[in-house]
Amino acid sequence: LSKQFEAELGEAASQADILAVKAKYIGKKGEISSILKGMKDASPEEKKTVGKESNRLKQEMHKAISQALSEREKQEIEEQLRQNRQDISLTKSLLGQRHPAAYHPVTIVQREIEDIFTSMGFTILNGPHIEDDYHNFEALNIPETHPARDMQDTFWFSDMKHLLRTHTSPMQVRGMETHTAPFKFVCPGKVFRCEDTDASHEMVFHQLEGMMVGENISVANLIYFMKVLLAEIFGKEVEVRLRPGYFPFVEPGFELDIKCLICGGSGCSVCKQTGWVELLPCGMVHPRVLEYGQVDTDKYNGFAFGLGLDRLVMMRYGIDDIRYLHSGDLRFGQQFSEY
Ligand code: PHE
């Protein structure tokens, strides 16, 4: 009986099969029970030995069955784990369908602008995010007591000497340190301001600084370069307006705005209902700034501009909230597959 039991238990594949074996052998109407029932008329001696033997058998079978059951359960869990195997280092979208990698729209536009400027003979410079007071303010004609410091809410380091650059204009100063006139360069990069965020403001954003220093540079030269730039970027004429703008490091200074391409000029959250977007502050480099940079102001002058890259990207792609740019949302990023 024991052998037969073992064989049947060995063949039982499912939990139900195992339970069936259990019922057949040690259940109320099972084999063991019927053996014991059949002992009714046996002698006390016989009863004792057979009873003892069948109890031992029953216990053994019990043990074997619960072992088989837990074994079976373990296998089931493993099987389930195998079937639901997931590589948690892969994102859901990568598991499903392959998406082509994409450059960030700011990178796309930045590289295009770099190409436009290198084709016009400009050099590309890169500068540090952590700046000192001298490069970010002082050498740009913004002394310590100047109210213009309040125009740009600054992230200061605790030494109060270093800061996260509030604009790319410190690269004008650094550019003059490493170049002798005449020269022209652009410098793209991140800038930081301690400001509240909304649809058109972020604490971290991008500018592209440009500076051209030479003989007899005029406002007409400046406007010409800015127009070429915008026409190339948008692939069409865009409506612009020029307003006087105040920056201590330029004189005269301008704000070049473009007609808001999100709302077409009727007013929206990006243009603050004005229909215009400030895109390109610029001006003729202030003589004092040139002097800080050891440029001979009798011979040379120049222009400078600080293009707002994020807003340009928003206008070009019709993005109505600057905060998408840093959202890290794959659904956003994957729309720009110019890889
Ligand atoms: N640095 C200025 C700003 O961020 C912009 C600017 C650059 C203005 C160059 C004039 C010339 O506000």
PDB file of C-alpha atoms in Angstrom, residues 86-298:
ATOM      1  CA  GLN A  86      10.075  42.417 -15.349  1.00  0.00           C
ATOM      2  CA  ASP A  87      13.278  44.276 -15.836  1.00  0.00           C
ATOM      3  CA  ILE A  88      12.728  47.257 -13.598  1.00  0.00           C
ATOM      4  CA  SER A  89      15.710  49.040 -15.074  1.00  0.00           C
ATOM      5  CA  LEU A  90      13.733  49.502 -18.288  1.00  0.00           C
ATOM      6  CA  THR A  91      10.979  52.072 -18.551  1.00  0.00           C
ATOM      7  CA  LYS A  92       7.547  50.962 -19.628  1.00  0.00           C
ATOM      8  CA  SER A  93       7.710  52.653 -22.992  1.00  0.00           C
ATOM      9  CA  LEU A  94      11.039  51.013 -23.801  1.00  0.00           C
ATOM     10  CA  LEU A  95       9.662  47.599 -22.937  1.00  0.00           C
ATOM     11  CA  GLY A  96       6.734  48.032 -25.263  1.00  0.00           C
ATOM     12  CA  GLN A  97       7.874  49.846 -28.312  1.00  0.00           C
ATOM     13  CA  ARG A  98      11.201  51.316 -29.203  1.00  0.00           C
ATOM     14  CA  HIS A  99      11.222  55.063 -29.468  1.00  0.00           C
ATOM     15  CA  PRO A 100      14.010  56.831 -31.252  1.00  0.00           C
ATOM     16  CA  ALA A 101      16.172  58.965 -29.000  1.00  0.00           C
ATOM     17  CA  ALA A 102      15.587  62.682 -29.313  1.00  0.00           C
ATOM     18  CA  TYR A 103      17.572  65.792 -28.590  1.00  0.00           C
ATOM     19  CA  HIS A 104      16.104  68.306 -26.197  1.00  0.00           C
ATOM     20  CA  PRO A 105      14.446  71.118 -28.178  1.00  0.00           C
ATOM     21  CA  VAL A 106      16.743  73.659 -26.528  1.00  0.00           C
ATOM     22  CA  THR A 107      19.735  71.677 -27.780  1.00  0.00           C
ATOM     23  CA  ILE A 108      18.271  71.473 -31.283  1.00  0.00           C
ATOM     24  CA  VAL A 109      17.720  75.221 -31.490  1.00  0.00           C
ATOM     25  CA  GLN A 110      21.008  76.040 -29.778  1.00  0.00           C
ATOM     26  CA  ARG A 111      22.978  74.010 -32.333  1.00  0.00           C
ATOM     27  CA  GLU A 112      21.150  75.631 -35.222  1.00  0.00           C
ATOM     28  CA  ILE A 113      21.983  79.067 -33.908  1.00  0.00           C
ATOM     29  CA  GLU A 114      25.595  78.056 -33.365  1.00  0.00           C
ATOM     30  CA  ASP A 115      25.738  76.968 -37.009  1.00  0.00           C
ATOM     31  CA  ILE A 116      24.260  80.264 -38.175  1.00  0.00           C
ATOM     32  CA  PHE A 117      26.815  82.232 -36.198  1.00  0.00           C
ATOM     33  CA  THR A 118      29.834  80.119 -37.096  1.00  0.00           C
ATOM     34  CA  SER A 119      28.861  80.542 -40.758  1.00  0.00           C
ATOM     35  CA  MET A 120      29.095  84.305 -40.134  1.00  0.00           C
ATOM     36  CA  GLY A 121      32.560  83.976 -38.633  1.00  0.00           C
ATOM     37  CA  PHE A 122      31.689  83.908 -34.910  1.00  0.00           C
ATOM     38  CA  THR A 123      33.575  81.707 -32.428  1.00  0.00           C
ATOM     39  CA  ILE A 124      31.657  79.617 -29.869  1.00  0.00           C
ATOM     40  CA  LEU A 125      32.701  79.977 -26.228  1.00  0.00           C
ATOM     41  CA  ASN A 126      31.615  78.123 -23.112  1.00  0.00           C
ATOM     42  CA  GLY A 127      31.713  79.549 -19.631  1.00  0.00           C
ATOM     43  CA  PRO A 128      31.248  78.510 -16.004  1.00  0.00           C
ATOM     44  CA  HIS A 129      27.850  78.366 -14.286  1.00  0.00           C
ATOM     45  CA  ILE A 130      29.451  79.479 -11.045  1.00  0.00           C
ATOM     46  CA  GLU A 131      30.640  83.014 -11.450  1.00  0.00           C
ATOM     47  CA  ASP A 132      32.137  85.690  -9.254  1.00  0.00           C
ATOM     48  CA  ASP A 133      30.836  89.145  -8.573  1.00  0.00           C
ATOM     49  CA  TYR A 134      33.417  90.716 -10.845  1.00  0.00           C
ATOM     50  CA  HIS A 135      32.408  88.888 -14.033  1.00  0.00           C
ATOM     51  CA  ASN A 136      28.670  88.718 -13.416  1.00  0.00           C
ATOM     52  CA  PHE A 137      28.252  92.322 -12.236  1.00  0.00           C
ATOM     53  CA  GLU A 138      31.169  94.625 -11.615  1.00  0.00           C
ATOM     54  CA  ALA A 139      32.975  94.431 -14.960  1.00  0.00           C
ATOM     55  CA  LEU A 140      29.580  94.798 -16.635  1.00  0.00           C
ATOM     56  CA  ASN A 141      29.237  98.231 -15.138  1.00  0.00           C
ATOM     57  CA  ILE A 142      27.007  97.054 -12.300  1.00  0.00           C
ATOM     58  CA  PRO A 143      28.832  98.152  -9.130  1.00  0.00           C
ATOM     59  CA  GLU A 144      27.765  96.847  -5.764  1.00  0.00           C
ATOM     60  CA  THR A 145      25.421  99.689  -4.955  1.00  0.00           C
ATOM     61  CA  HIS A 146      23.798  99.716  -8.381  1.00  0.00           C
ATOM     62  CA  PRO A 147      20.026  99.259  -8.309  1.00  0.00           C
ATOM     63  CA  ALA A 148      20.311  97.123 -11.454  1.00  0.00           C
ATOM     64  CA  ARG A 149      21.480  94.283  -9.216  1.00  0.00           C
ATOM     65  CA  ASP A 150      17.901  93.977  -8.087  1.00  0.00           C
ATOM     66  CA  MET A 151      16.807  93.415 -11.672  1.00  0.00           C
ATOM     67  CA  GLN A 152      18.256  89.926 -11.455  1.00  0.00           C
ATOM     68  CA  ASP A 153      17.426  87.944  -8.338  1.00  0.00           C
ATOM     69  CA  THR A 154      20.609  86.128  -7.602  1.00  0.00           C
ATOM     70  CA  PHE A 155      21.453  82.741  -6.109  1.00  0.00           C
ATOM     71  CA  TRP A 156      24.445  83.656  -3.969  1.00  0.00           C
ATOM     72  CA  PHE A 157      26.814  81.148  -2.407  1.00  0.00           C
ATOM     73  CA  SER A 158      27.215  81.513   1.328  1.00  0.00           C
ATOM     74  CA  ASP A 159      30.593  83.253   0.913  1.00  0.00           C
ATOM     75  CA  MET A 160      28.621  86.063  -0.824  1.00  0.00           C
ATOM     76  CA  LYS A 161      31.437  86.219  -3.374  1.00  0.00           C
ATOM     77  CA  HIS A 162      30.302  83.509  -5.748  1.00  0.00           C
ATOM     78  CA  LEU A 163      26.952  83.090  -7.450  1.00  0.00           C
ATOM     79  CA  LEU A 164      25.131  81.123 -10.120  1.00  0.00           C
ATOM     80  CA  ARG A 165      25.407  83.345 -13.170  1.00  0.00           C
ATOM     81  CA  THR A 166      22.221  85.319 -13.676  1.00  0.00           C
ATOM     82  CA  HIS A 167      22.930  85.816 -17.389  1.00  0.00           C
ATOM     83  CA  THR A 168      25.505  84.803 -19.976  1.00  0.00           C
ATOM     84  CA  SER A 169      26.869  88.369 -20.102  1.00  0.00           C
ATOM     85  CA  PRO A 170      29.860  87.513 -17.852  1.00  0.00           C
ATOM     86  CA  MET A 171      31.119  85.770 -20.983  1.00  0.00           C
ATOM     87  CA  GLN A 172      31.506  89.205 -22.563  1.00  0.00           C
ATOM     88  CA  VAL A 173      34.066  89.903 -19.853  1.00  0.00           C
ATOM     89  CA  ARG A 174      35.741  86.508 -20.172  1.00  0.00           C
ATOM     90  CA  GLY A 175      35.697  86.762 -23.960  1.00  0.00           C
ATOM     91  CA  MET A 176      37.518  90.080 -23.820  1.00  0.00           C
ATOM     92  CA  GLU A 177      40.086  88.525 -21.453  1.00  0.00           C
ATOM     93  CA  THR A 178      40.986  85.863 -24.003  1.00  0.00           C
ATOM     94  CA  HIS A 179      40.493  87.703 -27.304  1.00  0.00           C
ATOM     95  CA  THR A 180      42.022  90.842 -28.750  1.00  0.00           C
ATOM     96  CA  ALA A 181      39.875  93.125 -30.899  1.00  0.00           C
ATOM     97  CA  PRO A 182      38.506  92.758 -33.470  1.00  0.00           C
ATOM     98  CA  PHE A 183      36.551  89.643 -32.499  1.00  0.00           C
ATOM     99  CA  LYS A 184      33.082  88.148 -32.526  1.00  0.00           C
ATOM    100  CA  PHE A 185      31.793  85.235 -30.503  1.00  0.00           C
ATOM    101  CA  VAL A 186      28.635  83.644 -29.090  1.00  0.00           C
ATOM    102  CA  CYS A 187      28.234  81.771 -25.831  1.00  0.00           C
ATOM    103  CA  PRO A 188      25.204  79.575 -25.115  1.00  0.00           C
ATOM    104  CA  GLY A 189      24.393  78.213 -21.694  1.00  0.00           C
ATOM    105  CA  LYS A 190      22.292  77.856 -18.598  1.00  0.00           C
ATOM    106  CA  VAL A 191      21.541  80.830 -16.389  1.00  0.00           C
ATOM    107  CA  PHE A 192      19.893  80.949 -12.968  1.00  0.00           C
ATOM    108  CA  ARG A 193      17.549  83.314 -11.209  1.00  0.00           C
ATOM    109  CA  CYS A 194      15.912  83.084  -7.853  1.00  0.00           C
ATOM    110  CA  GLU A 195      12.414  83.838  -9.136  1.00  0.00           C
ATOM    111  CA  ASP A 196       8.918  82.474  -8.886  1.00  0.00           C
ATOM    112  CA  THR A 197       8.044  80.267 -11.834  1.00  0.00           C
ATOM    113  CA  ASP A 198       5.104  80.610 -14.180  1.00  0.00           C
ATOM    114  CA  ALA A 199       4.301  79.829 -17.819  1.00  0.00           C
ATOM    115  CA  SER A 200       7.074  82.092 -19.076  1.00  0.00           C
ATOM    116  CA  HIS A 201       9.573  82.059 -16.166  1.00  0.00           C
ATOM    117  CA  GLU A 202      11.852  79.342 -14.848  1.00  0.00           C
ATOM    118  CA  MET A 203      14.631  79.497 -12.275  1.00  0.00           C
ATOM    119  CA  VAL A 204      16.952  77.775 -14.722  1.00  0.00           C
ATOM    120  CA  PHE A 205      16.827  78.854 -18.336  1.00  0.00           C
ATOM    121  CA  HIS A 206      19.081  79.335 -21.343  1.00  0.00           C
ATOM    122  CA  GLN A 207      20.617  82.298 -23.032  1.00  0.00           C
ATOM    123  CA  LEU A 208      22.899  82.756 -25.950  1.00  0.00           C
ATOM    124  CA  GLU A 209      25.201  85.695 -25.514  1.00  0.00           C
ATOM    125  CA  GLY A 210      26.751  87.338 -28.531  1.00  0.00           C
ATOM    126  CA  MET A 211      29.416  90.013 -28.797  1.00  0.00           C
ATOM    127  CA  MET A 212      30.982  91.641 -31.801  1.00  0.00           C
ATOM    128  CA  VAL A 213      33.764  94.172 -31.420  1.00  0.00           C
ATOM    129  CA  GLY A 214      35.449  95.918 -34.328  1.00  0.00           C
ATOM    130  CA  GLU A 215      35.833  99.257 -36.082  1.00  0.00           C
ATOM    131  CA  ASN A 216      32.779 101.392 -36.758  1.00  0.00           C
ATOM    132  CA  ILE A 217      30.167  98.922 -35.609  1.00  0.00           C
ATOM    133  CA  SER A 218      26.716 100.495 -35.681  1.00  0.00           C
ATOM    134  CA  VAL A 219      23.202  99.873 -34.445  1.00  0.00           C
ATOM    135  CA  ALA A 220      22.379  99.066 -38.090  1.00  0.00           C
ATOM    136  CA  ASN A 221      24.893  96.177 -37.936  1.00  0.00           C
ATOM    137  CA  LEU A 222      23.264  94.921 -34.767  1.00  0.00           C
ATOM    138  CA  ILE A 223      19.746  95.004 -36.215  1.00  0.00           C
ATOM    139  CA  TYR A 224      20.948  93.309 -39.386  1.00  0.00           C
ATOM    140  CA  PHE A 225      22.474  90.368 -37.505  1.00  0.00           C
ATOM    141  CA  MET A 226      19.384  89.983 -35.330  1.00  0.00           C
ATOM    142  CA  LYS A 227      17.105  89.946 -38.382  1.00  0.00           C
ATOM    143  CA  VAL A 228      19.203  87.342 -40.170  1.00  0.00           C
ATOM    144  CA  LEU A 229      19.156  85.228 -37.041  1.00  0.00           C
ATOM    145  CA  LEU A 230      15.381  85.310 -36.589  1.00  0.00           C
ATOM    146  CA  ALA A 231      14.666  84.700 -40.267  1.00  0.00           C
ATOM    147  CA  GLU A 232      16.936  81.613 -40.211  1.00  0.00           C
ATOM    148  CA  ILE A 233      15.428  80.247 -37.034  1.00  0.00           C
ATOM    149  CA  PHE A 234      11.800  80.632 -37.996  1.00  0.00           C
ATOM    150  CA  GLY A 235      12.265  80.068 -41.710  1.00  0.00           C
ATOM    151  CA  LYS A 236      10.059  83.078 -42.367  1.00  0.00           C
ATOM    152  CA  GLU A 237       9.806  86.763 -41.608  1.00  0.00           C
ATOM    153  CA  VAL A 238       8.541  87.286 -38.085  1.00  0.00           C
ATOM    154  CA  GLU A 239       7.056  90.516 -36.839  1.00  0.00           C
ATOM    155  CA  VAL A 240       9.433  92.297 -34.464  1.00  0.00           C
ATOM    156  CA  ARG A 241       9.469  95.545 -32.553  1.00  0.00           C
ATOM    157  CA  LEU A 242      12.376  97.416 -31.065  1.00  0.00           C
ATOM    158  CA  ARG A 243      12.015  99.286 -27.786  1.00  0.00           C
ATOM    159  CA  PRO A 244      14.560 101.121 -25.738  1.00  0.00           C
ATOM    160  CA  GLY A 245      15.794  98.853 -22.962  1.00  0.00           C
ATOM    161  CA  TYR A 246      17.999  99.566 -20.000  1.00  0.00           C
ATOM    162  CA  PHE A 247      21.036  97.439 -19.178  1.00  0.00           C
ATOM    163  CA  PRO A 248      24.064  99.078 -17.506  1.00  0.00           C
ATOM    164  CA  PHE A 249      26.471  97.330 -19.885  1.00  0.00           C
ATOM    165  CA  VAL A 250      25.000  98.669 -23.119  1.00  0.00           C
ATOM    166  CA  GLU A 251      24.349 102.175 -24.403  1.00  0.00           C
ATOM    167  CA  PRO A 252      22.038 102.558 -26.175  1.00  0.00           C
ATOM    168  CA  GLY A 253      20.156  99.428 -25.120  1.00  0.00           C
ATOM    169  CA  PHE A 254      17.184  97.773 -26.784  1.00  0.00           C
ATOM    170  CA  GLU A 255      14.567  95.154 -26.219  1.00  0.00           C
ATOM    171  CA  LEU A 256      13.751  93.272 -29.357  1.00  0.00           C
ATOM    172  CA  ASP A 257      10.344  91.620 -29.043  1.00  0.00           C
ATOM    173  CA  ILE A 258       8.627  89.274 -31.449  1.00  0.00           C
ATOM    174  CA  LYS A 259       4.913  88.951 -32.067  1.00  0.00           C
ATOM    175  CA  CYS A 260       3.782  86.040 -29.886  1.00  0.00           C
ATOM    176  CA  LEU A 261       3.509  82.937 -32.028  1.00  0.00           C
ATOM    177  CA  ILE A 262       1.504  81.026 -29.434  1.00  0.00           C
ATOM    178  CA  CYS A 263      -1.565  83.277 -29.638  1.00  0.00           C
ATOM    179  CA  GLY A 264      -0.713  85.195 -32.818  1.00  0.00           C
ATOM    180  CA  GLY A 265      -0.691  88.436 -30.843  1.00  0.00           C
ATOM    181  CA  SER A 266      -4.144  88.267 -29.292  1.00  0.00           C
ATOM    182  CA  GLY A 267      -2.761  87.655 -25.810  1.00  0.00           C
ATOM    183  CA  CYS A 268      -1.984  84.503 -23.778  1.00  0.00           C
ATOM    184  CA  SER A 269      -0.177  83.373 -20.626  1.00  0.00           C
ATOM    185  CA  VAL A 270       3.208  83.238 -22.358  1.00  0.00           C
ATOM    186  CA  CYS A 271       3.142  86.849 -23.568  1.00  0.00           C
ATOM    187  CA  LYS A 272       1.284  88.005 -20.449  1.00  0.00           C
ATOM    188  CA  GLN A 273      -1.653  89.124 -22.619  1.00  0.00           C
ATOM    189  CA  THR A 274       0.549  91.705 -24.379  1.00  0.00           C
ATOM    190  CA  GLY A 275       0.836  89.922 -27.722  1.00  0.00           C
ATOM    191  CA  TRP A 276       4.643  90.391 -27.654  1.00  0.00           C
ATOM    192  CA  VAL A 277       7.448  88.274 -26.256  1.00  0.00           C
ATOM    193  CA  GLU A 278      10.752  89.700 -25.017  1.00  0.00           C
ATOM    194  CA  LEU A 279      13.282  87.662 -26.872  1.00  0.00           C
ATOM    195  CA  LEU A 280      16.413  89.574 -27.611  1.00  0.00           C
ATOM    196  CA  PRO A 281      17.758  92.257 -25.299  1.00  0.00           C
ATOM    197  CA  CYS A 282      20.712  93.915 -26.965  1.00  0.00           C
ATOM    198  CA  GLY A 283      22.641  97.116 -27.444  1.00  0.00           C
ATOM    199  CA  MET A 284      25.939  98.815 -28.148  1.00  0.00           C
ATOM    200  CA  VAL A 285      28.591  97.732 -25.639  1.00  0.00           C
ATOM    201  CA  HIS A 286      29.117 100.408 -23.000  1.00  0.00           C
ATOM    202  CA  PRO A 287      32.593 102.000 -23.294  1.00  0.00           C
ATOM    203  CA  ARG A 288      33.251 101.270 -19.615  1.00  0.00           C
ATOM    204  CA  VAL A 289      32.743  97.564 -20.239  1.00  0.00           C
ATOM    205  CA  LEU A 290      35.219  97.701 -23.120  1.00  0.00           C
ATOM    206  CA  GLU A 291      37.675  99.465 -20.839  1.00  0.00           C
ATOM    207  CA  TYR A 292      37.319  96.710 -18.227  1.00  0.00           C
ATOM    208  CA  GLY A 293      38.167  94.333 -21.074  1.00  0.00           C
ATOM    209  CA  GLN A 294      41.287  96.301 -22.126  1.00  0.00           C
ATOM    210  CA  VAL A 295      39.752  97.131 -25.509  1.00  0.00           C
ATOM    211  CA  ASP A 296      41.034 100.339 -27.120  1.00  0.00           C
ATOM    212  CA  THR A 297      37.851 102.415 -27.160  1.00  0.00           C
ATOM    213  CA  ASP A 298      39.352 105.041 -29.484  1.00  0.00           C
TER     214      ASP A 298
END
